[in-house]
Short mmCIF file of C-alpha atoms in Angstrom, two decimals:
data_model
loop_
_atom_site.label_atom_id
_atom_site.label_comp_id
_atom_site.label_asym_id
_atom_site.label_seq_id
_atom_site.Cartn_x
_atom_site.Cartn_y
_atom_site.Cartn_z
CA MET E 730 5.12 -10.50 33.10
CA ARG E 731 4.35 -11.21 36.75
CA PHE E 732 5.65 -7.75 37.65
CA LEU E 733 3.39 -6.12 35.07
CA LEU E 734 0.46 -8.25 36.17
CA ALA E 735 0.92 -7.23 39.81
CA LEU E 736 1.11 -3.60 38.78
CA THR E 737 -2.23 -3.60 37.01
CA LEU E 738 -4.59 -5.67 39.13
CA CYS E 739 -6.16 -2.88 41.18
CA LEU E 740 -9.30 -1.05 40.07
CA SER E 741 -10.38 2.39 41.15
CA THR E 742 -14.02 1.67 41.90
CA CYS E 743 -14.38 -2.06 42.45
CA HIS E 744 -12.45 -5.11 43.59
CA ALA E 745 -9.23 -6.07 41.89
CA LEU E 746 -9.78 -7.80 38.57
CA ALA E 747 -7.85 -11.07 38.56
CA ASP E 748 -7.73 -13.08 35.35
CA GLY E 749 -6.14 -16.06 37.06
CA PRO E 750 -3.03 -18.13 36.28
CA SER E 751 -4.12 -18.41 32.63
CA ASP E 752 -3.10 -14.77 32.27
CA ASN E 753 0.50 -15.99 32.26
CA VAL E 754 -0.18 -17.70 28.93
CA PRO E 755 0.66 -15.13 26.21
CA ALA E 756 -2.14 -16.26 23.89
CA LYS E 757 -4.72 -15.78 26.64
CA VAL E 758 -3.61 -12.43 28.04
CA ARG E 759 -6.48 -9.94 28.07
CA PRO E 760 -5.38 -6.73 26.31
CA VAL E 761 -5.38 -3.64 28.52
CA PRO E 762 -6.70 -1.25 27.44
CA LYS E 763 -9.16 -3.03 25.20
CA PRO E 764 -9.39 -1.90 21.57
CA GLY E 765 -11.49 1.22 21.26
CA ILE E 766 -14.58 1.74 19.14
CA ALA E 767 -14.58 2.74 15.48
CA VAL E 768 -14.68 6.48 14.89
CA PRO E 769 -17.30 7.50 12.27
CA GLU E 770 -15.68 9.17 9.27
CA ALA E 771 -17.54 12.44 9.77
CA GLU E 772 -16.48 12.55 13.41
CA ARG E 773 -12.89 11.69 12.52
CA LYS E 774 -12.81 14.43 9.89
CA ALA E 775 -14.15 17.03 12.35
CA LEU E 776 -11.58 16.06 14.98
CA GLU E 777 -8.72 16.03 12.48
CA ASP E 778 -9.68 19.48 11.21
CA ALA E 779 -9.74 20.86 14.78
CA LEU E 780 -6.42 19.15 15.50
CA GLU E 781 -4.86 20.75 12.44
CA LYS E 782 -6.02 24.22 13.45
CA LEU E 783 -4.68 23.77 16.97
CA LYS E 784 -1.40 22.44 15.53
CA GLU E 785 -1.02 25.64 13.51
CA GLN E 786 -1.40 27.68 16.70
CA ILE E 787 1.14 25.48 18.48
CA VAL E 788 3.68 25.93 15.68
CA ALA E 789 3.20 29.71 15.88
CA ILE E 790 3.80 29.66 19.63
CA GLU E 791 6.94 27.53 19.17
CA GLY E 792 8.48 30.33 17.15
CA ASP E 793 7.65 33.00 19.71
CA SER E 794 9.31 34.06 22.96
CA GLU E 795 10.62 31.82 25.70
CA ALA E 796 7.86 33.07 28.01
CA LYS E 797 5.24 31.76 25.62
CA ARG E 798 7.03 28.46 25.10
CA ARG E 799 7.09 28.04 28.89
CA TYR E 800 3.32 27.62 28.83
CA LEU E 801 3.14 25.70 25.56
CA PRO E 802 2.72 22.29 27.32
CA ASP E 803 -0.51 23.67 28.84
CA VAL E 804 -1.81 23.86 25.27
CA THR E 805 -0.16 20.78 23.78
CA ILE E 806 -1.71 18.41 26.33
CA PHE E 807 -5.09 18.85 24.61
CA HIS E 808 -3.71 18.25 21.12
CA LYS E 809 -1.73 15.17 22.18
CA ALA E 810 -4.65 13.63 24.08
CA VAL E 811 -7.03 13.77 21.11
CA ARG E 812 -4.38 12.91 18.52
CA ASP E 813 -3.30 9.83 20.46
CA ALA E 814 -6.89 8.70 20.96
CA LEU E 815 -7.47 8.86 17.20
CA THR E 816 -4.15 7.25 16.30
CA ASN E 817 -4.16 4.47 18.88
CA GLN E 818 -7.90 3.64 18.80
CA GLU E 819 -8.46 4.93 22.34
CA PHE E 820 -12.04 6.16 22.11
CA PHE E 821 -14.08 3.69 24.15
CA ASP E 822 -17.53 5.31 24.12
CA PRO E 823 -19.31 7.64 21.65
CA LYS E 824 -19.70 10.17 24.48
CA GLU E 825 -15.94 10.68 24.40
CA PHE E 826 -16.11 12.43 21.01
CA ALA E 827 -17.80 15.41 22.67
CA LYS E 828 -15.11 15.38 25.38
CA ALA E 829 -12.43 15.50 22.69
CA HIS E 830 -14.05 18.50 20.95
CA SER E 831 -14.32 20.31 24.29
CA LEU E 832 -10.63 19.68 25.01
CA LEU E 833 -9.58 21.00 21.61
CA LYS E 834 -11.64 24.15 22.15
CA GLU E 835 -9.93 24.74 25.49
CA GLY E 836 -6.55 24.20 23.85
CA ALA E 837 -7.45 26.73 21.14
CA ARG E 838 -8.56 29.29 23.77
CA ARG E 839 -5.28 28.96 25.65
CA ALA E 840 -3.25 29.14 22.42
CA ALA E 841 -5.09 32.30 21.37
CA ALA E 842 -4.34 33.91 24.73
CA LEU E 843 -0.64 33.10 24.36
CA LEU E 844 -0.46 34.43 20.79
CA ALA E 845 -2.35 37.62 21.70
CA HIS E 846 -0.14 38.35 24.73
CA GLY E 847 -3.36 38.19 26.72
CA GLU E 848 -3.98 37.16 30.31
CA LEU E 849 -3.20 33.50 30.93
CA ALA E 850 -6.27 32.90 33.05
CA TRP E 851 -5.55 29.25 33.78
CA THR E 852 -2.30 30.19 35.56
CA ARG E 853 -4.20 32.26 38.13
CA GLN E 854 -7.49 30.43 38.53
CA THR E 855 -8.60 28.54 41.59
CA GLY E 856 -10.55 25.32 41.60
CA LEU E 857 -9.91 22.71 38.91
CA VAL E 858 -7.14 23.27 36.37
CA VAL E 859 -5.17 20.99 34.03
CA LEU E 860 -1.55 21.67 33.13
CA GLY E 861 1.32 19.99 31.34
CA TYR E 862 5.08 19.58 31.28
CA THR E 863 7.65 18.08 28.89
CA SER E 864 9.08 14.79 30.12
CA LYS E 865 12.80 14.04 30.14
CA ILE E 866 12.05 10.40 29.35
CA ASP E 867 10.82 10.79 25.79
CA GLY E 868 10.26 14.50 25.17
CA SER E 869 6.50 13.99 25.27
CA VAL E 870 4.09 16.39 26.91
CA GLN E 871 2.40 14.83 29.94
CA PRO E 872 -0.77 16.14 31.64
CA TYR E 873 -1.65 16.53 35.29
CA GLY E 874 -4.57 17.98 37.22
CA LEU E 875 -4.64 20.38 40.13
CA VAL E 876 -7.17 21.44 42.71
CA VAL E 877 -6.18 25.00 43.63
CA PRO E 878 -7.66 26.30 46.91
CA GLU E 879 -9.76 29.45 46.96
CA SER E 880 -7.16 31.00 49.27
CA PHE E 881 -4.54 30.92 46.49
CA GLN E 882 -3.32 34.32 45.29
CA ALA E 883 -0.95 34.48 42.35
CA GLY E 884 2.24 36.15 43.54
CA GLY E 885 1.16 36.02 47.17
CA PRO E 886 3.63 35.16 49.95
CA TYR E 887 1.77 32.16 51.40
CA ARG E 888 3.29 28.72 50.87
CA HIS E 889 0.65 26.03 50.54
CA ARG E 890 0.48 22.45 51.66
CA LEU E 891 0.37 20.02 48.73
CA ASP E 892 -1.16 16.53 48.65
CA VAL E 893 -0.25 14.21 45.78
CA TRP E 894 -3.29 12.03 45.01
CA PHE E 895 -2.72 8.86 42.96
CA HIS E 896 -5.71 7.74 40.90
CA GLY E 897 -7.04 4.21 40.87
CA ARG E 898 -6.96 1.89 37.92
CA GLY E 899 -9.37 2.60 35.08
CA GLU E 900 -8.92 0.54 31.95
CA THR E 901 -10.38 3.27 29.74
CA LEU E 902 -8.42 6.09 31.37
CA SER E 903 -7.09 7.61 28.17
CA GLU E 904 -5.61 11.10 28.30
CA VAL E 905 -8.92 12.37 26.90
CA ASN E 906 -10.85 10.84 29.79
CA PHE E 907 -8.22 11.89 32.34
CA LEU E 908 -8.26 15.55 31.26
CA ASP E 909 -12.06 15.58 31.15
CA GLU E 910 -12.34 14.14 34.66
CA ARG E 911 -9.73 16.50 36.07
CA GLN E 912 -11.83 19.44 34.90
CA ARG E 913 -14.98 18.08 36.56
CA SER E 914 -14.03 16.20 39.76
CA ARG E 915 -12.25 17.53 42.84
CA GLY E 916 -11.38 14.02 44.02
CA GLU E 917 -11.59 12.21 47.35
CA PHE E 918 -9.88 14.77 49.63
CA THR E 919 -9.54 18.54 49.26
CA PRO E 920 -8.09 19.90 52.53
CA GLU E 921 -8.38 23.60 53.27
CA ASP E 922 -5.60 25.84 51.90
CA THR E 923 -4.10 22.81 50.13
CA LEU E 924 -3.18 22.20 46.51
CA VAL E 925 -3.98 18.67 45.38
CA LEU E 926 -1.86 17.29 42.55
CA HIS E 927 -3.40 14.56 40.38
CA PRO E 928 -0.62 13.08 38.20
CA TYR E 929 -1.57 10.99 35.18
CA GLY E 930 1.29 8.55 35.65
CA ARG E 931 1.39 7.24 32.08
CA TYR E 932 -2.01 5.51 32.28
CA CYS E 933 -2.28 2.65 34.80
CA ASN E 934 1.11 1.21 35.74
CA ALA E 935 0.63 1.89 39.46
CA PHE E 936 2.94 4.91 39.08
CA LYS E 937 5.98 2.67 38.74
CA PHE E 938 8.96 3.19 36.40
CA ALA E 939 7.98 5.86 33.82
CA GLY E 940 4.87 6.52 35.90
CA GLU E 941 7.04 7.14 38.95
CA VAL E 942 9.17 9.64 37.06
CA ASP E 943 5.95 11.25 35.83
CA VAL E 944 4.97 11.97 39.44
CA LEU E 945 8.34 13.46 40.34
CA GLU E 946 8.41 15.64 37.21
CA ALA E 947 4.83 16.81 37.68
CA LEU E 948 5.66 17.70 41.29
CA GLU E 949 8.66 19.76 40.20
CA ASP E 950 6.53 21.54 37.59
CA VAL E 951 3.96 22.47 40.25
CA LYS E 952 6.75 23.79 42.49
CA SER E 953 7.98 25.98 39.64
CA ARG E 954 4.52 27.60 39.29
CA TYR E 955 3.16 27.78 42.84
CA LYS E 956 4.62 28.54 46.26
CA ILE E 957 4.70 25.13 47.95
CA ASP E 958 5.74 24.41 51.52
CA ALA E 959 8.43 21.75 51.01
CA ASP E 960 7.82 20.42 54.54
CA ARG E 961 4.09 19.89 53.99
CA ILE E 962 3.86 17.55 50.97
CA SER E 963 2.11 14.19 51.31
CA VAL E 964 1.39 11.15 49.13
CA ARG E 965 -2.11 9.68 49.11
CA GLY E 966 -4.23 7.37 46.99
CA PHE E 967 -6.77 4.57 46.89
CA SER E 968 -6.82 1.14 45.20
CA MET E 969 -4.07 1.22 42.56
CA GLY E 970 -3.38 4.70 43.91
CA GLY E 971 -2.99 3.16 47.37
CA ALA E 972 -0.31 0.88 45.96
CA ALA E 973 1.46 4.00 44.65
CA ALA E 974 1.23 5.68 48.06
CA TRP E 975 2.87 2.64 49.65
CA HIS E 976 5.61 2.75 47.00
CA PHE E 977 6.40 6.45 47.34
CA GLY E 978 6.17 6.33 51.12
CA VAL E 979 8.80 3.62 51.55
CA HIS E 980 11.09 4.59 48.65
CA TYR E 981 11.21 8.35 49.31
CA PRO E 982 10.50 8.52 53.07
CA GLY E 983 12.35 11.79 53.63
CA MET E 984 10.27 13.77 51.11
CA TRP E 985 6.83 13.70 52.74
CA PHE E 986 5.20 14.85 55.96
CA ALA E 987 3.00 11.74 55.71
CA ALA E 988 1.74 8.92 53.51
CA ASN E 989 -1.91 7.85 53.28
CA PRO E 990 -2.34 4.60 51.33
CA GLY E 991 -5.83 3.19 50.89
CA ALA E 992 -6.27 -0.45 49.83
CA GLY E 993 -4.10 -1.33 46.81
CA PHE E 994 -1.25 -3.83 46.95
CA SER E 995 2.13 -3.70 48.65
CA GLU E 996 4.04 -6.84 47.62
CA THR E 997 4.06 -9.60 45.00
CA PRO E 998 3.77 -13.26 46.14
CA ARG E 999 1.09 -13.02 48.79
CA PHE E 1000 -0.93 -10.56 46.72
CA LEU E 1001 -1.00 -12.92 43.73
CA ASP E 1002 -1.87 -15.80 46.04
CA VAL E 1003 -4.95 -13.87 47.19
CA PHE E 1004 -6.03 -12.31 43.88
CA GLN E 1005 -4.79 -14.85 41.32
CA LYS E 1006 -4.99 -17.99 43.43
CA GLU E 1007 -1.48 -18.54 42.15
CA LYS E 1008 1.35 -20.11 44.12
CA LEU E 1009 4.55 -18.66 42.72
CA GLU E 1010 7.80 -20.53 42.27
CA PRO E 1011 10.14 -17.61 41.52
CA THR E 1012 13.64 -17.90 40.18
CA TRP E 1013 16.45 -16.35 42.23
CA TYR E 1014 16.53 -13.30 40.01
CA GLU E 1015 12.77 -12.79 40.25
CA LYS E 1016 13.01 -12.85 44.03
CA SER E 1017 15.87 -10.34 43.87
CA LEU E 1018 13.99 -7.97 41.61
CA TRP E 1019 10.82 -8.17 43.69
CA GLN E 1020 12.78 -6.15 46.24
CA MET E 1021 12.52 -3.09 44.01
CA TYR E 1022 8.86 -2.59 44.81
CA ASP E 1023 7.83 -5.16 47.38
CA CYS E 1024 7.16 -2.52 50.01
CA THR E 1025 7.35 -5.04 52.85
CA ASP E 1026 11.13 -5.19 52.30
CA TRP E 1027 11.30 -1.43 52.85
CA ALA E 1028 8.72 -1.17 55.64
CA LYS E 1029 11.18 0.09 58.27
CA ASN E 1030 11.57 3.28 56.18
CA LEU E 1031 8.11 4.32 57.36
CA ILE E 1032 9.69 5.03 60.74
CA ASN E 1033 10.67 8.32 59.11
CA CYS E 1034 7.44 8.79 57.16
CA PRO E 1035 4.29 9.03 59.33
CA THR E 1036 1.68 6.75 57.75
CA VAL E 1037 -2.10 6.53 58.03
CA ALA E 1038 -3.45 3.49 56.16
CA TYR E 1039 -7.10 2.88 55.31
CA SER E 1040 -9.09 -0.20 54.28
CA GLY E 1041 -12.70 -1.25 54.14
CA GLU E 1042 -13.40 -4.08 56.56
CA LEU E 1043 -14.82 -6.26 53.76
CA ASP E 1044 -12.32 -5.22 51.10
CA SER E 1045 -10.01 -8.00 49.94
CA GLN E 1046 -7.41 -5.32 49.26
CA LYS E 1047 -7.17 -4.87 53.03
CA GLN E 1048 -4.46 -7.50 52.56
CA ALA E 1049 -2.00 -4.77 51.53
CA ALA E 1050 -2.13 -2.96 54.87
CA ASP E 1051 -2.25 -6.22 56.82
CA VAL E 1052 1.07 -7.43 55.39
CA MET E 1053 2.63 -3.99 55.91
CA ASP E 1054 1.46 -4.00 59.53
CA GLU E 1055 3.08 -7.41 59.93
CA ALA E 1056 6.33 -6.09 58.42
CA LEU E 1057 6.24 -3.14 60.86
CA GLY E 1058 5.74 -5.39 63.86
CA GLY E 1059 2.13 -4.39 64.48
CA ARG E 1060 2.80 -0.62 64.64
CA LEU E 1061 0.86 0.49 61.55
CA VAL E 1062 -2.00 2.95 62.11
CA HIS E 1063 -4.75 1.28 60.08
CA ILE E 1064 -8.16 2.98 59.95
CA ILE E 1065 -10.84 0.45 58.96
CA GLY E 1066 -14.25 1.31 57.56
CA PRO E 1067 -16.74 -1.07 59.23
CA LYS E 1068 -18.85 -3.29 56.96
CA THR E 1069 -17.35 -1.54 53.93
CA LYS E 1070 -15.98 -2.98 50.71
CA HIS E 1071 -13.80 -1.12 48.19
CA GLN E 1072 -14.55 2.50 49.10
CA TYR E 1073 -14.18 5.07 51.88
CA GLU E 1074 -16.64 4.76 54.76
CA PRO E 1075 -17.74 8.30 55.78
CA LYS E 1076 -16.75 8.25 59.46
CA ALA E 1077 -13.47 6.49 58.73
CA LYS E 1078 -12.76 9.04 55.99
CA THR E 1079 -13.27 11.86 58.49
CA GLU E 1080 -10.83 10.20 60.89
CA VAL E 1081 -8.22 9.75 58.13
CA ALA E 1082 -8.56 13.44 57.23
CA ARG E 1083 -8.24 14.49 60.89
CA ARG E 1084 -5.01 12.55 61.36
CA MET E 1085 -3.47 13.80 58.12
CA ASP E 1086 -4.38 17.40 58.95
CA SER E 1087 -2.79 16.99 62.39
CA LEU E 1088 0.42 15.69 60.84
CA ALA E 1089 0.45 18.61 58.39
CA VAL E 1090 0.49 21.11 61.27
CA LYS E 1091 3.97 20.01 62.31
CA GLY E 1092 5.10 19.09 58.80
CA ARG E 1093 8.09 17.05 57.75
CA ASP E 1094 10.87 16.53 60.30
CA ARG E 1095 14.07 17.33 58.39
CA ALA E 1096 16.38 16.16 61.15
CA PRO E 1097 14.77 13.33 63.13
CA GLU E 1098 16.82 11.91 65.99
CA THR E 1099 16.71 8.45 64.40
CA VAL E 1100 16.91 7.50 60.72
CA GLU E 1101 16.12 3.97 59.57
CA PHE E 1102 16.73 3.40 55.89
CA ALA E 1103 16.77 0.15 53.93
CA THR E 1104 17.45 -0.29 50.21
CA PRO E 1105 18.91 -2.97 47.92
CA THR E 1106 19.70 -0.47 45.13
CA LEU E 1107 21.19 3.00 44.83
CA ARG E 1108 18.21 4.05 42.70
CA TYR E 1109 16.68 4.86 46.09
CA HIS E 1110 19.55 6.08 48.23
CA GLU E 1111 18.56 8.61 50.89
CA SER E 1112 16.26 9.46 53.74
CA SER E 1113 16.36 12.68 55.79
CA TRP E 1114 20.02 13.33 56.71
CA VAL E 1115 21.41 9.96 55.58
CA ARG E 1116 22.57 9.19 52.03
CA ILE E 1117 24.01 5.87 50.91
CA ASP E 1118 26.70 6.39 48.25
CA ALA E 1119 27.92 2.82 47.59
CA LEU E 1120 26.89 -0.73 48.44
CA VAL E 1121 29.10 -3.74 49.05
CA GLU E 1122 26.77 -5.90 46.94
CA HIS E 1123 23.72 -4.68 45.03
CA TRP E 1124 20.35 -6.43 45.35
CA LYS E 1125 21.23 -7.69 48.80
CA ALA E 1126 19.54 -6.33 51.92
CA SER E 1127 21.30 -3.07 52.82
CA SER E 1128 20.48 -0.54 55.50
CA ILE E 1129 21.65 2.22 57.82
CA HIS E 1130 20.49 2.83 61.37
CA ALA E 1131 21.64 6.27 62.51
CA THR E 1132 20.93 8.29 65.63
CA SER E 1133 21.79 11.91 66.41
CA ASN E 1134 21.91 12.88 70.08
CA GLY E 1135 23.32 16.35 70.66
CA SER E 1136 27.03 16.28 69.86
CA GLU E 1137 27.13 12.53 69.20
CA ILE E 1138 26.03 10.64 66.09
CA SER E 1139 25.98 6.85 65.87
CA VAL E 1140 25.81 5.03 62.50
CA ARG E 1141 25.33 1.30 61.97
CA PRO E 1142 25.70 0.41 58.25
CA ARG E 1143 24.83 -2.99 56.77
CA ASN E 1144 26.15 -3.98 53.32
CA VAL E 1145 27.13 -0.32 52.81
CA SER E 1146 30.62 0.72 51.72
CA SER E 1147 30.16 4.51 51.54
CA PHE E 1148 27.67 7.00 52.98
CA THR E 1149 27.17 10.70 53.72
CA LEU E 1150 25.56 12.52 56.65
CA GLN E 1151 24.04 15.85 55.61
CA PHE E 1152 22.32 18.27 57.97
CA ASP E 1153 20.93 21.47 56.43
CA PRO E 1154 21.50 24.84 58.15
CA GLY E 1155 19.19 25.32 61.09
CA THR E 1156 18.19 21.67 61.48
CA ARG E 1157 20.57 20.93 64.41
CA SER E 1158 21.11 22.98 67.56
CA VAL E 1159 24.89 23.35 67.45
CA GLU E 1160 27.39 26.15 67.88
CA LEU E 1161 30.30 26.81 65.56
CA ASP E 1162 32.85 25.33 67.99
CA ASP E 1163 30.71 22.34 69.00
CA GLN E 1164 32.69 19.24 68.12
CA VAL E 1165 30.55 16.40 66.81
CA SER E 1166 31.63 12.86 67.65
CA ILE E 1167 30.59 10.36 64.97
CA HIS E 1168 30.75 6.65 65.72
CA VAL E 1169 30.70 4.40 62.64
CA HIS E 1170 30.09 0.83 63.76
CA TYR E 1171 31.38 -2.39 62.26
CA SER E 1172 29.12 -5.37 61.61
CA GLY E 1173 30.56 -7.07 64.67
CA GLU E 1174 31.96 -5.39 67.75
CA GLY E 1175 33.61 -2.00 67.80
CA TYR E 1176 33.44 1.26 65.89
CA GLU E 1177 35.60 4.05 64.50
CA GLU E 1178 35.26 7.50 66.08
CA PHE E 1179 35.57 10.65 63.98
CA LEU E 1180 35.53 14.22 65.30
CA CYS E 1181 33.98 16.85 63.02
CA LEU E 1182 33.13 20.55 63.29
CA PRO E 1183 29.97 22.12 61.81
CA ARG E 1184 30.31 24.66 59.01
CA SER E 1185 29.85 28.38 59.58
CA ASP E 1186 26.13 28.15 58.71
CA ARG E 1187 25.81 25.31 61.29
CA SER E 1188 25.31 22.72 58.55
CA LEU E 1189 27.14 19.40 58.61
CA ASN E 1190 28.11 17.40 55.52
CA VAL E 1191 30.60 14.59 56.00
CA SER E 1192 31.22 11.34 54.12
CA PHE E 1193 32.74 8.00 55.09
CA HIS E 1194 33.93 5.00 53.09
CA LYS E 1195 35.24 1.52 53.68
CA ASP E 1196 38.95 1.01 52.98
CA GLY E 1197 39.58 -2.68 53.38
CA ASP E 1198 38.32 -3.54 56.84
CA LYS E 1199 38.49 0.03 58.12
CA TRP E 1200 36.16 3.02 57.95
CA LYS E 1201 37.76 6.27 56.78
CA GLN E 1202 36.45 9.82 56.50
CA GLY E 1203 35.88 11.32 53.06
CA GLN E 1204 34.53 10.14 49.73
CA ALA E 1205 35.89 6.88 48.39
CA PRO E 1206 38.54 7.35 45.69
CA VAL E 1207 37.07 6.60 42.26
CA SER E 1208 39.02 4.65 39.64
CA GLY E 1209 37.13 3.53 36.57
CA LEU E 1210 33.42 2.83 36.47
CA ARG E 1211 31.43 2.19 39.61
CA LYS E 1212 27.75 2.07 40.42
CA LYS E 1213 26.23 5.21 41.89
CA HIS E 1214 22.81 6.83 42.24
CA GLY E 1215 21.35 7.28 38.77
CA LEU E 1216 23.85 4.88 37.23
CA GLN E 1217 23.31 1.47 38.77
CA GLY E 1218 22.66 -0.63 35.69
CA PRO E 1219 19.96 -1.34 33.10
CA ILE E 1220 17.56 -3.17 35.42
CA ASP E 1221 17.50 -0.20 37.79
CA ASP E 1222 17.58 2.60 35.25
CA ALA E 1223 16.13 1.59 31.88
CA PHE E 1224 12.54 2.67 32.45
CA MET E 1225 13.33 5.68 34.64
CA ASP E 1226 15.00 7.80 31.97
CA ALA E 1227 15.43 8.12 28.22
CA PHE E 1228 16.73 4.95 26.58
CA VAL E 1229 17.28 3.55 23.11
CA PHE E 1230 16.10 0.14 21.96
CA VAL E 1231 18.57 -1.30 19.45
CA LYS E 1232 17.13 -3.82 17.04
CA PRO E 1233 19.16 -7.07 17.05
CA THR E 1234 21.40 -7.53 14.01
CA GLY E 1235 21.62 -11.31 14.20
CA GLU E 1236 19.43 -14.31 14.84
CA SER E 1237 18.80 -15.74 18.28
CA LYS E 1238 19.50 -19.41 18.88
CA ASN E 1239 15.92 -19.61 20.11
CA GLU E 1240 13.43 -19.49 17.21
CA ARG E 1241 10.62 -18.19 19.43
CA ILE E 1242 12.71 -15.18 20.48
CA SER E 1243 13.72 -14.42 16.89
CA GLY E 1244 10.10 -14.55 15.76
CA TRP E 1245 8.97 -12.30 18.60
CA VAL E 1246 11.69 -9.71 17.92
CA LYS E 1247 10.84 -9.58 14.21
CA THR E 1248 7.10 -9.27 14.80
CA GLU E 1249 7.33 -6.66 17.58
CA SER E 1250 9.93 -4.59 15.73
CA GLU E 1251 7.69 -4.40 12.66
CA ARG E 1252 4.74 -3.42 14.83
CA ALA E 1253 6.76 -0.73 16.60
CA VAL E 1254 7.94 0.82 13.34
CA LYS E 1255 4.38 0.79 12.01
CA ARG E 1256 3.09 2.55 15.15
CA TRP E 1257 5.79 5.23 14.95
CA ARG E 1258 5.16 5.87 11.27
CA THR E 1259 1.43 6.20 11.95
CA GLN E 1260 1.86 8.47 14.94
CA PHE E 1261 4.42 10.82 13.44
CA ARG E 1262 3.44 10.87 9.77
CA GLY E 1263 3.77 14.33 8.33
CA ASP E 1264 6.22 15.52 10.97
CA ALA E 1265 9.22 16.66 8.95
CA ARG E 1266 11.41 16.95 12.05
CA LEU E 1267 11.27 13.18 12.50
CA LYS E 1268 11.90 12.25 8.88
CA ASP E 1269 15.60 11.51 9.35
CA ASP E 1270 14.97 9.65 12.59
CA MET E 1271 12.33 7.47 10.94
CA THR E 1272 14.75 6.61 8.13
#
């Protein structure tokens, strides 16, 4: 519960909303989002009729060619948004009914274009556009927004810079409201010749877990549609979106040319002390799991991800950058808006944009001379040319410090039992006969030296593993099950991929747990039956 609380405390347009320690009492937890308003019967009937017509178009497209099905998510996002709002009571203001009708009309226009083999205008337009993809987590269609620069030409040779912008928290940010906003607002930053991706992130979970996967999947979908410069992708955001930028910056440091977090939160105990006035007394396992997204524990990874932080001088969420600066030993570039609370100050905003644009000119460094990478879990396992393949003990501080200097590479692993060095073609200045000397250090004194030759395309890909007390070249022999990236265990993986919840078949020794399981299981079944009623494909699954 503390994790979930920390994830949802940041607001997009005002100070963080803290309910206080009482929010740890289940009976007093404030529901987020709040229950929506009642939908008048006439309005409900009109929306249901429009939904049914759009559903008929969707079914017709499903039976058509693969090319049409490729763009079906761009239609289905409108149907799903309005259907879910009706089903889950997610209309929060009467003005949203008009938004819903407008979305359904746009969905119908796109569906008609697909069925008529007409021009798919939204795939070529510049400016604001909303698109969708099908998620691997649950097979649902998820929306995202794009700002497409005027310089974009469909089929043109130019590869664009792309900024990922994480939205702030909004307790009424239903998919209806998200899609409506993404068709009206360009957002905080729109650099020249740059696509800006606005992921939805499964509502407001600070883009963690399923929201994190949502970002990665949306990014891949954009890459499949537009020519993107892989070395000029950044992560940016403000408030809750700033927290996401911290998270993506430290967990995937080798993917971005820069990170630009604004406000937000970056760790658990000190944040809750400030915003909840709550002194935590964590168990050992809570402290271990905090490592997964307490960015201070991963701060050294920003050595390989240029970072420009922003805070308002009077913003209490300035705390996030302050603790990250402390973790980085005072090296964080922190632009501060004078006499400003929870928003961008104009001059400071200009300076942030200038620095990010300057970093974009060079782009991502694929082969930096030094790689610093820390992780307690193989869920996050690589940065630049270093990949960690196995840990001695999971959920303990683990890291690699590696340097590449001409024909010599030095690696200092900590709590690591297997790793790989991988240089892409063209990223190192070596000749075919240049022998590379690799020194793999022990925790104490001494190291093992290995001599390797680059491949014919001048790439280098070599692995090392611990065999007893000695380092050896090559992948570790595998016998039986072992933890690896993507298969570390339920704590690491459960909410990052598809999973099945199995209802208990017996009674817990704890009456409170048994009562909770029974109540929540009945509620879940009721929600599923309501959401998927009339869908024949799910009949057997529901049974």
